[in-house]
mmCIF file of C-alpha atoms in Angstrom:
data_model
loop_
_atom_site.group_PDB
_atom_site.id
_atom_site.type_symbol
_atom_site.label_atom_id
_atom_site.label_comp_id
_atom_site.label_asym_id
_atom_site.label_seq_id
_atom_site.Cartn_x
_atom_site.Cartn_y
_atom_site.Cartn_z
ATOM 1 C CA UNK E 1 109.461 110.340 84.864
ATOM 2 C CA UNK E 2 107.998 113.650 83.797
ATOM 3 C CA UNK E 3 106.758 115.561 86.841
ATOM 4 C CA UNK E 4 103.401 116.335 85.214
ATOM 5 C CA UNK E 5 102.690 112.642 84.667
ATOM 6 C CA UNK E 6 103.843 111.811 88.190
ATOM 7 C CA UNK E 7 101.627 114.483 89.733
ATOM 8 C CA UNK E 8 98.650 113.209 87.710
ATOM 9 C CA UNK E 9 99.230 109.683 89.055
ATOM 10 C CA UNK E 10 99.570 111.016 92.607
ATOM 11 C CA UNK E 11 96.369 113.010 92.235
ATOM 12 C CA UNK E 12 94.460 109.933 91.064
ATOM 13 C CA UNK E 13 95.732 107.849 93.999
ATOM 14 C CA UNK E 14 94.922 110.539 96.568
ATOM 15 C CA UNK E 15 91.368 110.884 95.251
ATOM 16 C CA UNK E 16 90.768 107.148 95.007
ATOM 17 C CA UNK E 17 88.639 105.578 97.732
ATOM 18 C CA UNK E 18 89.495 101.952 98.240
ATOM 19 C CA UNK E 19 92.272 99.459 98.751
ATOM 20 C CA UNK E 20 95.628 99.865 97.042
ATOM 21 C CA UNK E 21 95.352 96.686 94.967
ATOM 22 C CA UNK E 22 92.184 98.015 93.301
ATOM 23 C CA UNK E 23 93.771 101.412 92.786
ATOM 24 C CA UNK E 24 96.748 99.762 91.062
ATOM 25 C CA UNK E 25 94.436 97.937 88.650
ATOM 26 C CA UNK E 26 92.905 101.272 87.651
ATOM 27 C CA UNK E 27 96.343 102.831 87.184
ATOM 28 C CA UNK E 28 97.499 99.982 84.945
ATOM 29 C CA UNK E 29 94.491 100.598 82.696
ATOM 30 C CA UNK E 30 95.021 104.376 82.693
ATOM 31 C CA UNK E 31 98.784 104.266 82.030
ATOM 32 C CA UNK E 32 99.478 101.158 79.892
ATOM 33 C CA UNK E 33 102.877 102.488 78.748
ATOM 34 C CA UNK E 34 104.255 102.705 82.302
ATOM 35 C CA UNK E 35 105.679 99.436 83.749
ATOM 36 C CA UNK E 36 103.566 97.731 86.383
ATOM 37 C CA UNK E 37 106.441 97.759 88.900
ATOM 38 C CA UNK E 38 106.748 101.523 88.540
ATOM 39 C CA UNK E 39 103.026 102.112 89.066
ATOM 40 C CA UNK E 40 103.000 99.651 91.961
ATOM 41 C CA UNK E 41 105.892 101.432 93.657
ATOM 42 C CA UNK E 42 104.273 104.865 93.218
ATOM 43 C CA UNK E 43 101.026 103.451 94.588
ATOM 44 C CA UNK E 44 102.871 102.001 97.582
ATOM 45 C CA UNK E 45 104.622 105.297 98.269
ATOM 46 C CA UNK E 46 101.382 107.280 98.204
ATOM 47 C CA UNK E 47 99.429 104.751 100.283
ATOM 48 C CA UNK E 48 102.089 104.967 102.990
ATOM 49 C CA UNK E 49 101.423 108.707 103.146
ATOM 50 C CA UNK E 50 97.649 108.200 103.068
ATOM 51 C CA UNK E 51 97.772 105.624 105.861
ATOM 52 C CA UNK E 52 99.984 107.816 108.016
ATOM 53 C CA UNK E 53 97.446 110.642 107.641
ATOM 54 C CA UNK E 54 94.485 108.342 108.374
ATOM 55 C CA UNK E 55 96.165 106.566 111.281
ATOM 56 C CA UNK E 56 94.328 108.783 113.761
ATOM 57 C CA UNK E 57 91.077 107.206 112.564
ATOM 58 C CA UNK E 58 92.181 103.861 113.955
ATOM 59 C CA UNK E 59 93.166 105.269 117.344
ATOM 60 C CA UNK E 60 90.029 107.351 117.707
ATOM 61 C CA UNK E 61 87.698 104.636 116.427
ATOM 62 C CA UNK E 62 89.359 101.467 117.759
ATOM 63 C CA UNK E 63 86.466 100.582 120.076
ATOM 64 C CA UNK E 64 83.843 101.316 117.422
ATOM 65 C CA UNK E 65 85.660 99.207 114.823
ATOM 66 C CA UNK E 66 86.004 96.354 117.288
ATOM 67 C CA UNK E 67 82.267 96.504 118.064
ATOM 68 C CA UNK E 68 81.515 96.576 114.337
ATOM 69 C CA UNK E 69 83.715 93.529 113.896
ATOM 70 C CA UNK E 70 82.216 91.493 116.753
ATOM 71 C CA UNK E 71 78.718 92.466 115.664
ATOM 72 C CA UNK E 72 79.383 91.322 112.091
ATOM 73 C CA UNK E 73 80.747 87.997 113.364
ATOM 74 C CA UNK E 74 77.684 87.514 115.578
ATOM 75 C CA UNK E 75 75.392 88.183 112.615
ATOM 76 C CA UNK E 76 77.203 85.558 110.549
ATOM 77 C CA UNK E 77 78.613 87.865 107.868
ATOM 78 C CA UNK E 78 80.806 86.214 105.245
ATOM 79 C CA UNK E 79 84.575 86.224 105.896
ATOM 80 C CA UNK E 80 86.475 89.349 104.908
ATOM 81 C CA UNK E 81 84.932 91.586 107.558
ATOM 82 C CA UNK E 82 88.182 93.383 108.422
ATOM 83 C CA UNK E 83 88.975 93.882 104.731
ATOM 84 C CA UNK E 84 85.599 95.534 104.198
ATOM 85 C CA UNK E 85 86.073 97.715 107.278
ATOM 86 C CA UNK E 86 89.490 98.744 105.936
ATOM 87 C CA UNK E 87 87.966 99.809 102.655
ATOM 88 C CA UNK E 88 85.336 101.800 104.527
ATOM 89 C CA UNK E 89 87.869 103.816 106.584
ATOM 90 C CA UNK E 90 90.415 103.959 103.716
ATOM 91 C CA UNK E 91 93.194 102.270 105.708
ATOM 92 C CA UNK E 92 95.174 99.149 104.793
ATOM 93 C CA UNK E 93 93.647 95.867 106.100
ATOM 94 C CA UNK E 94 96.716 94.847 108.128
ATOM 95 C CA UNK E 95 96.605 98.130 110.062
ATOM 96 C CA UNK E 96 92.904 97.682 110.812
ATOM 97 C CA UNK E 97 93.646 94.113 111.926
ATOM 98 C CA UNK E 98 96.329 95.434 114.301
ATOM 99 C CA UNK E 99 93.849 97.915 115.762
ATOM 100 C CA UNK E 100 91.215 95.227 116.320
ATOM 101 C CA UNK E 101 93.781 92.887 117.878
ATOM 102 C CA UNK E 102 94.855 95.654 120.242
ATOM 103 C CA UNK E 103 91.255 96.227 121.324
ATOM 104 C CA UNK E 104 90.763 92.462 121.726
ATOM 105 C CA UNK E 105 93.813 92.435 124.028
ATOM 106 C CA UNK E 106 92.316 95.228 126.135
ATOM 107 C CA UNK E 107 88.745 93.918 126.260
ATOM 108 C CA UNK E 108 89.861 90.431 127.286
ATOM 109 C CA UNK E 109 92.289 91.695 129.961
ATOM 110 C CA UNK E 110 95.158 89.741 128.438
ATOM 111 C CA UNK E 111 97.638 92.029 130.176
ATOM 112 C CA UNK E 112 96.726 90.302 133.443
ATOM 113 C CA UNK E 113 97.778 86.782 132.434
ATOM 114 C CA UNK E 114 101.438 87.773 132.123
ATOM 115 C CA UNK E 115 101.994 85.803 128.921
ATOM 116 C CA UNK E 116 102.771 88.906 126.875
ATOM 117 C CA UNK E 117 104.936 91.785 128.024
ATOM 118 C CA UNK E 118 102.731 94.395 126.397
ATOM 119 C CA UNK E 119 99.886 95.012 123.991
ATOM 120 C CA UNK E 120 102.409 95.728 121.225
ATOM 121 C CA UNK E 121 104.171 92.393 121.757
ATOM 122 C CA UNK E 122 100.836 90.575 121.675
ATOM 123 C CA UNK E 123 99.697 92.264 118.450
ATOM 124 C CA UNK E 124 103.032 91.717 116.670
ATOM 125 C CA UNK E 125 103.142 88.051 117.716
ATOM 126 C CA UNK E 126 99.560 87.367 116.606
ATOM 127 C CA UNK E 127 100.051 89.118 113.261
ATOM 128 C CA UNK E 128 103.001 86.848 112.492
ATOM 129 C CA UNK E 129 101.278 83.670 113.676
ATOM 130 C CA UNK E 130 97.490 83.974 113.466
ATOM 131 C CA UNK E 131 97.074 80.332 114.528
ATOM 132 C CA UNK E 132 98.015 81.489 118.038
ATOM 133 C CA UNK E 133 94.868 83.630 118.317
ATOM 134 C CA UNK E 134 92.411 81.820 120.606
ATOM 135 C CA UNK E 135 89.327 83.348 118.970
ATOM 136 C CA UNK E 136 88.669 81.292 115.814
ATOM 137 C CA UNK E 137 86.800 83.996 113.919
ATOM 138 C CA UNK E 138 89.337 86.684 114.775
ATOM 139 C CA UNK E 139 92.188 84.373 113.765
ATOM 140 C CA UNK E 140 90.641 83.802 110.336
ATOM 141 C CA UNK E 141 89.920 87.495 109.782
ATOM 142 C CA UNK E 142 93.433 88.593 110.758
ATOM 143 C CA UNK E 143 94.915 85.893 108.509
ATOM 144 C CA UNK E 144 92.821 87.056 105.542
ATOM 145 C CA UNK E 145 93.823 90.673 106.166
ATOM 146 C CA UNK E 146 97.534 89.835 106.306
ATOM 147 C CA UNK E 147 97.344 87.767 103.123
ATOM 148 C CA UNK E 148 95.246 90.349 101.260
ATOM 149 C CA UNK E 149 97.236 93.432 102.215
ATOM 150 C CA UNK E 150 99.903 94.335 99.652
ATOM 151 C CA UNK E 151 101.336 97.265 101.650
ATOM 152 C CA UNK E 152 101.636 96.347 105.333
ATOM 153 C CA UNK E 153 101.998 93.241 107.482
ATOM 154 C CA UNK E 154 104.467 90.341 107.596
ATOM 155 C CA UNK E 155 103.562 88.953 104.147
ATOM 156 C CA UNK E 156 103.868 92.333 102.388
ATOM 157 C CA UNK E 157 107.129 93.012 104.239
ATOM 158 C CA UNK E 158 108.553 89.647 103.138
ATOM 159 C CA UNK E 159 107.605 90.289 99.505
ATOM 160 C CA UNK E 160 109.258 93.729 99.541
ATOM 161 C CA UNK E 161 112.386 92.271 101.152
ATOM 162 C CA UNK E 162 112.594 89.538 98.501
ATOM 163 C CA UNK E 163 112.166 92.039 95.658
ATOM 164 C CA UNK E 164 114.922 94.203 97.123
ATOM 165 C CA UNK E 165 117.235 91.191 97.476
ATOM 166 C CA UNK E 166 116.468 90.078 93.899
ATOM 167 C CA UNK E 167 117.475 93.442 92.469
ATOM 168 C CA UNK E 168 120.683 93.463 94.497
ATOM 169 C CA UNK E 169 121.532 90.190 92.752
ATOM 170 C CA UNK E 170 120.607 91.757 89.386
ATOM 171 C CA UNK E 171 123.033 94.594 90.139
ATOM 172 C CA UNK E 172 125.867 92.232 91.050
ATOM 173 C CA UNK E 173 125.240 90.040 87.992
ATOM 174 C CA UNK E 174 125.387 93.066 85.683
ATOM 175 C CA UNK E 175 128.611 94.300 87.293
ATOM 176 C CA UNK E 176 130.221 90.881 86.924
ATOM 177 C CA UNK E 177 129.198 90.769 83.275
ATOM 178 C CA UNK E 178 130.924 94.136 82.777
ATOM 179 C CA UNK E 179 134.049 92.904 84.539
ATOM 180 C CA UNK E 180 133.675 95.231 87.524
ATOM 181 C CA UNK E 181 135.426 94.120 90.724
ATOM 182 C CA UNK E 182 133.551 94.858 93.964
ATOM 183 C CA UNK E 183 132.751 93.857 97.533
ATOM 184 C CA UNK E 184 129.127 93.418 98.583
ATOM 185 C CA UNK E 185 127.432 94.458 101.805
ATOM 186 C CA UNK E 186 128.054 91.154 103.617
ATOM 187 C CA UNK E 187 131.815 91.400 103.058
ATOM 188 C CA UNK E 188 131.896 95.024 104.204
ATOM 189 C CA UNK E 189 129.968 94.244 107.382
ATOM 190 C CA UNK E 190 132.293 91.347 108.127
ATOM 191 C CA UNK E 191 135.169 93.822 107.922
ATOM 192 C CA UNK E 192 133.567 96.079 110.519
ATOM 193 C CA UNK E 193 131.881 98.813 108.468
ATOM 194 C CA UNK E 194 128.760 100.133 110.175
ATOM 195 C CA UNK E 195 127.310 102.019 107.183
ATOM 196 C CA UNK E 196 127.511 99.921 104.046
ATOM 197 C CA UNK E 197 126.200 100.442 100.503
ATOM 198 C CA UNK E 198 125.070 97.400 98.559
ATOM 199 C CA UNK E 199 128.291 97.424 96.523
ATOM 200 C CA UNK E 200 131.712 98.986 97.183
ATOM 201 C CA UNK E 201 133.871 99.045 94.059
ATOM 202 C CA UNK E 202 137.430 97.754 94.399
ATOM 203 C CA UNK E 203 138.554 100.391 91.880
ATOM 204 C CA UNK E 204 136.731 103.642 91.062
ATOM 205 C CA UNK E 205 134.764 103.911 87.845
ATOM 206 C CA UNK E 206 133.907 106.964 85.804
ATOM 207 C CA UNK E 207 130.539 107.437 84.126
ATOM 208 C CA UNK E 208 130.880 109.566 81.014
ATOM 209 C CA UNK E 209 128.643 112.644 80.574
ATOM 210 C CA UNK E 210 127.020 111.957 83.940
ATOM 211 C CA UNK E 211 126.820 115.425 85.486
ATOM 212 C CA UNK E 212 124.602 118.350 84.541
ATOM 213 C CA UNK E 213 127.595 120.040 82.883
ATOM 214 C CA UNK E 214 128.368 116.939 80.811
ATOM 215 C CA UNK E 215 131.479 116.055 82.796
ATOM 216 C CA UNK E 216 132.139 112.469 83.928
ATOM 217 C CA UNK E 217 131.254 111.355 87.460
ATOM 218 C CA UNK E 218 133.493 109.201 89.640
ATOM 219 C CA UNK E 219 131.768 106.262 91.362
ATOM 220 C CA UNK E 220 133.162 104.373 94.369
ATOM 221 C CA UNK E 221 129.986 102.657 95.548
ATOM 222 C CA UNK E 222 126.523 101.695 94.278
ATOM 223 C CA UNK E 223 123.246 101.530 96.175
ATOM 224 C CA UNK E 224 120.353 99.462 94.776
ATOM 225 C CA UNK E 225 116.746 100.509 95.466
ATOM 226 C CA UNK E 226 113.925 98.362 94.069
ATOM 227 C CA UNK E 227 111.402 101.197 94.126
ATOM 228 C CA UNK E 228 110.284 104.453 92.523
ATOM 229 C CA UNK E 229 111.547 107.645 94.147
ATOM 230 C CA UNK E 230 110.315 111.219 94.152
ATOM 231 C CA UNK E 231 112.269 114.185 95.509
ATOM 232 C CA UNK E 232 111.075 113.932 99.162
ATOM 233 C CA UNK E 233 111.820 110.201 99.362
ATOM 234 C CA UNK E 234 115.205 110.677 97.692
ATOM 235 C CA UNK E 235 116.058 113.453 100.161
ATOM 236 C CA UNK E 236 115.111 111.170 103.046
ATOM 237 C CA UNK E 237 117.377 108.388 101.780
ATOM 238 C CA UNK E 238 120.156 110.895 101.128
ATOM 239 C CA UNK E 239 120.048 112.093 104.734
ATOM 240 C CA UNK E 240 119.770 108.622 106.270
ATOM 241 C CA UNK E 241 122.108 106.674 103.967
ATOM 242 C CA UNK E 242 123.803 108.246 100.956
ATOM 243 C CA UNK E 243 125.602 111.058 102.773
ATOM 244 C CA UNK E 244 127.052 108.488 105.193
ATOM 245 C CA UNK E 245 128.390 106.480 102.248
ATOM 246 C CA UNK E 246 129.862 109.638 100.729
ATOM 247 C CA UNK E 247 131.589 110.500 104.007
ATOM 248 C CA UNK E 248 133.201 107.047 104.144
ATOM 249 C CA UNK E 249 133.844 106.165 100.506
ATOM 250 C CA UNK E 250 133.485 109.308 98.399
ATOM 251 C CA UNK E 251 131.060 109.817 95.472
ATOM 252 C CA UNK E 252 128.768 107.019 94.324
ATOM 253 C CA UNK E 253 125.777 105.885 92.273
ATOM 254 C CA UNK E 254 122.174 105.277 93.350
ATOM 255 C CA UNK E 255 119.969 103.072 91.163
ATOM 256 C CA UNK E 256 116.172 103.351 91.450
ATOM 257 C CA UNK E 257 115.173 100.317 89.406
ATOM 258 C CA UNK E 258 111.508 101.320 89.075
ATOM 259 C CA UNK E 259 112.301 104.890 88.075
ATOM 260 C CA UNK E 260 112.281 108.332 89.644
ATOM 261 C CA UNK E 261 111.090 111.837 88.921
ATOM 262 C CA UNK E 262 113.122 113.800 86.403
ATOM 263 C CA UNK E 263 114.216 116.457 88.905
ATOM 264 C CA UNK E 264 116.301 113.855 90.760
ATOM 265 C CA UNK E 265 118.164 112.800 87.608
ATOM 266 C CA UNK E 266 118.807 116.441 86.655
ATOM 267 C CA UNK E 267 119.888 117.488 90.154
ATOM 268 C CA UNK E 268 123.284 119.261 90.375
ATOM 269 C CA UNK E 269 124.153 117.010 93.338
ATOM 270 C CA UNK E 270 127.752 115.829 92.859
ATOM 271 C CA UNK E 271 128.210 113.530 95.850
ATOM 272 C CA UNK E 272 126.173 110.799 94.168
ATOM 273 C CA UNK E 273 124.395 110.500 90.849
ATOM 274 C CA UNK E 274 121.074 108.741 90.197
ATOM 275 C CA UNK E 275 120.150 106.326 87.424
ATOM 276 C CA UNK E 276 117.423 103.731 86.723
ATOM 277 C CA UNK E 277 119.857 100.996 85.650
ATOM 278 C CA UNK E 278 123.575 100.229 85.538
ATOM 279 C CA UNK E 279 125.053 102.822 83.135
ATOM 280 C CA UNK E 280 126.622 101.509 79.937
ATOM 281 C CA UNK E 281 129.043 104.413 79.469
ATOM 282 C CA UNK E 282 131.507 103.199 82.108
ATOM 283 C CA UNK E 283 135.154 104.237 81.964
ATOM 284 C CA UNK E 284 137.604 101.923 83.739
ATOM 285 C CA UNK E 285 140.730 103.174 85.436
ATOM 286 C CA UNK E 286 143.909 102.149 83.580
ATOM 287 C CA UNK E 287 146.849 102.148 86.026
ATOM 288 C CA UNK E 288 149.317 101.573 83.176
ATOM 289 C CA UNK E 289 148.930 105.139 81.904
ATOM 290 C CA UNK E 290 149.398 106.742 85.309
ATOM 291 C CA UNK E 291 152.947 107.976 85.822
ATOM 292 C CA UNK E 292 154.478 107.377 89.234
ATOM 293 C CA UNK E 293 155.612 110.567 90.971
ATOM 294 C CA UNK E 294 159.307 111.223 90.996
ATOM 295 C CA UNK E 295 161.034 110.645 94.317
ATOM 296 C CA UNK E 296 164.000 112.874 93.387
#
């Protein structure tokens, strides 16, 4: 993606006041030529940054938000109280729900009954199973927040995990169709590897005209990412994952299925190349044309 377009999208998201799902609707109308998955991934990336910056609001205002919540319940406001509070403080609903649950834990002295080891354990448990919350109104509000939030919480996490798993299967199906032999992550882990890409090729491949100089690139492994990446996110993944793969298996290929900024594609990095799909210009190794070294 052109950096100017990407920066325009980022600017719109950062100036938008409201929940991410509403912001995404606006983006789809503003950029009809960009795939929804790409816009959704960019929106998710930026809202993670926004929520990390606004997280202090929850800590500093936890008691006030909890009082606002209990007061709204007492006044008989329609359900969706936490969602409306989240929109007001510009933080995702699931994070506001966690803050209110934490304050509920403190105000009701639940640490004294010994059922939960800590406030964090209580909040995590209740977020995953809202039917366990003794307060009926709070249980409903937390449930609505978890179901409504498309960025955080157990439901959003499950959706992201499923999308990631789906695209790993897309990768493997495309490789099989091309006749590429490989081992997937489950096989590698069973063999004792601690750092494993999604796919380790049984035989190296070359991708023609893949480098900045036009030379081919050798690929020993492929990593699938069902998201959009900009330079900071790519650098983070490189540090935490890709360099480890390079150290173990040599050069490889990273696929960002929902796209990436153009500076990543054009990077002179030679330890791994980046694409948005499985390249079509693959060159297979042909052992029959390799001469064995003379032993004399």
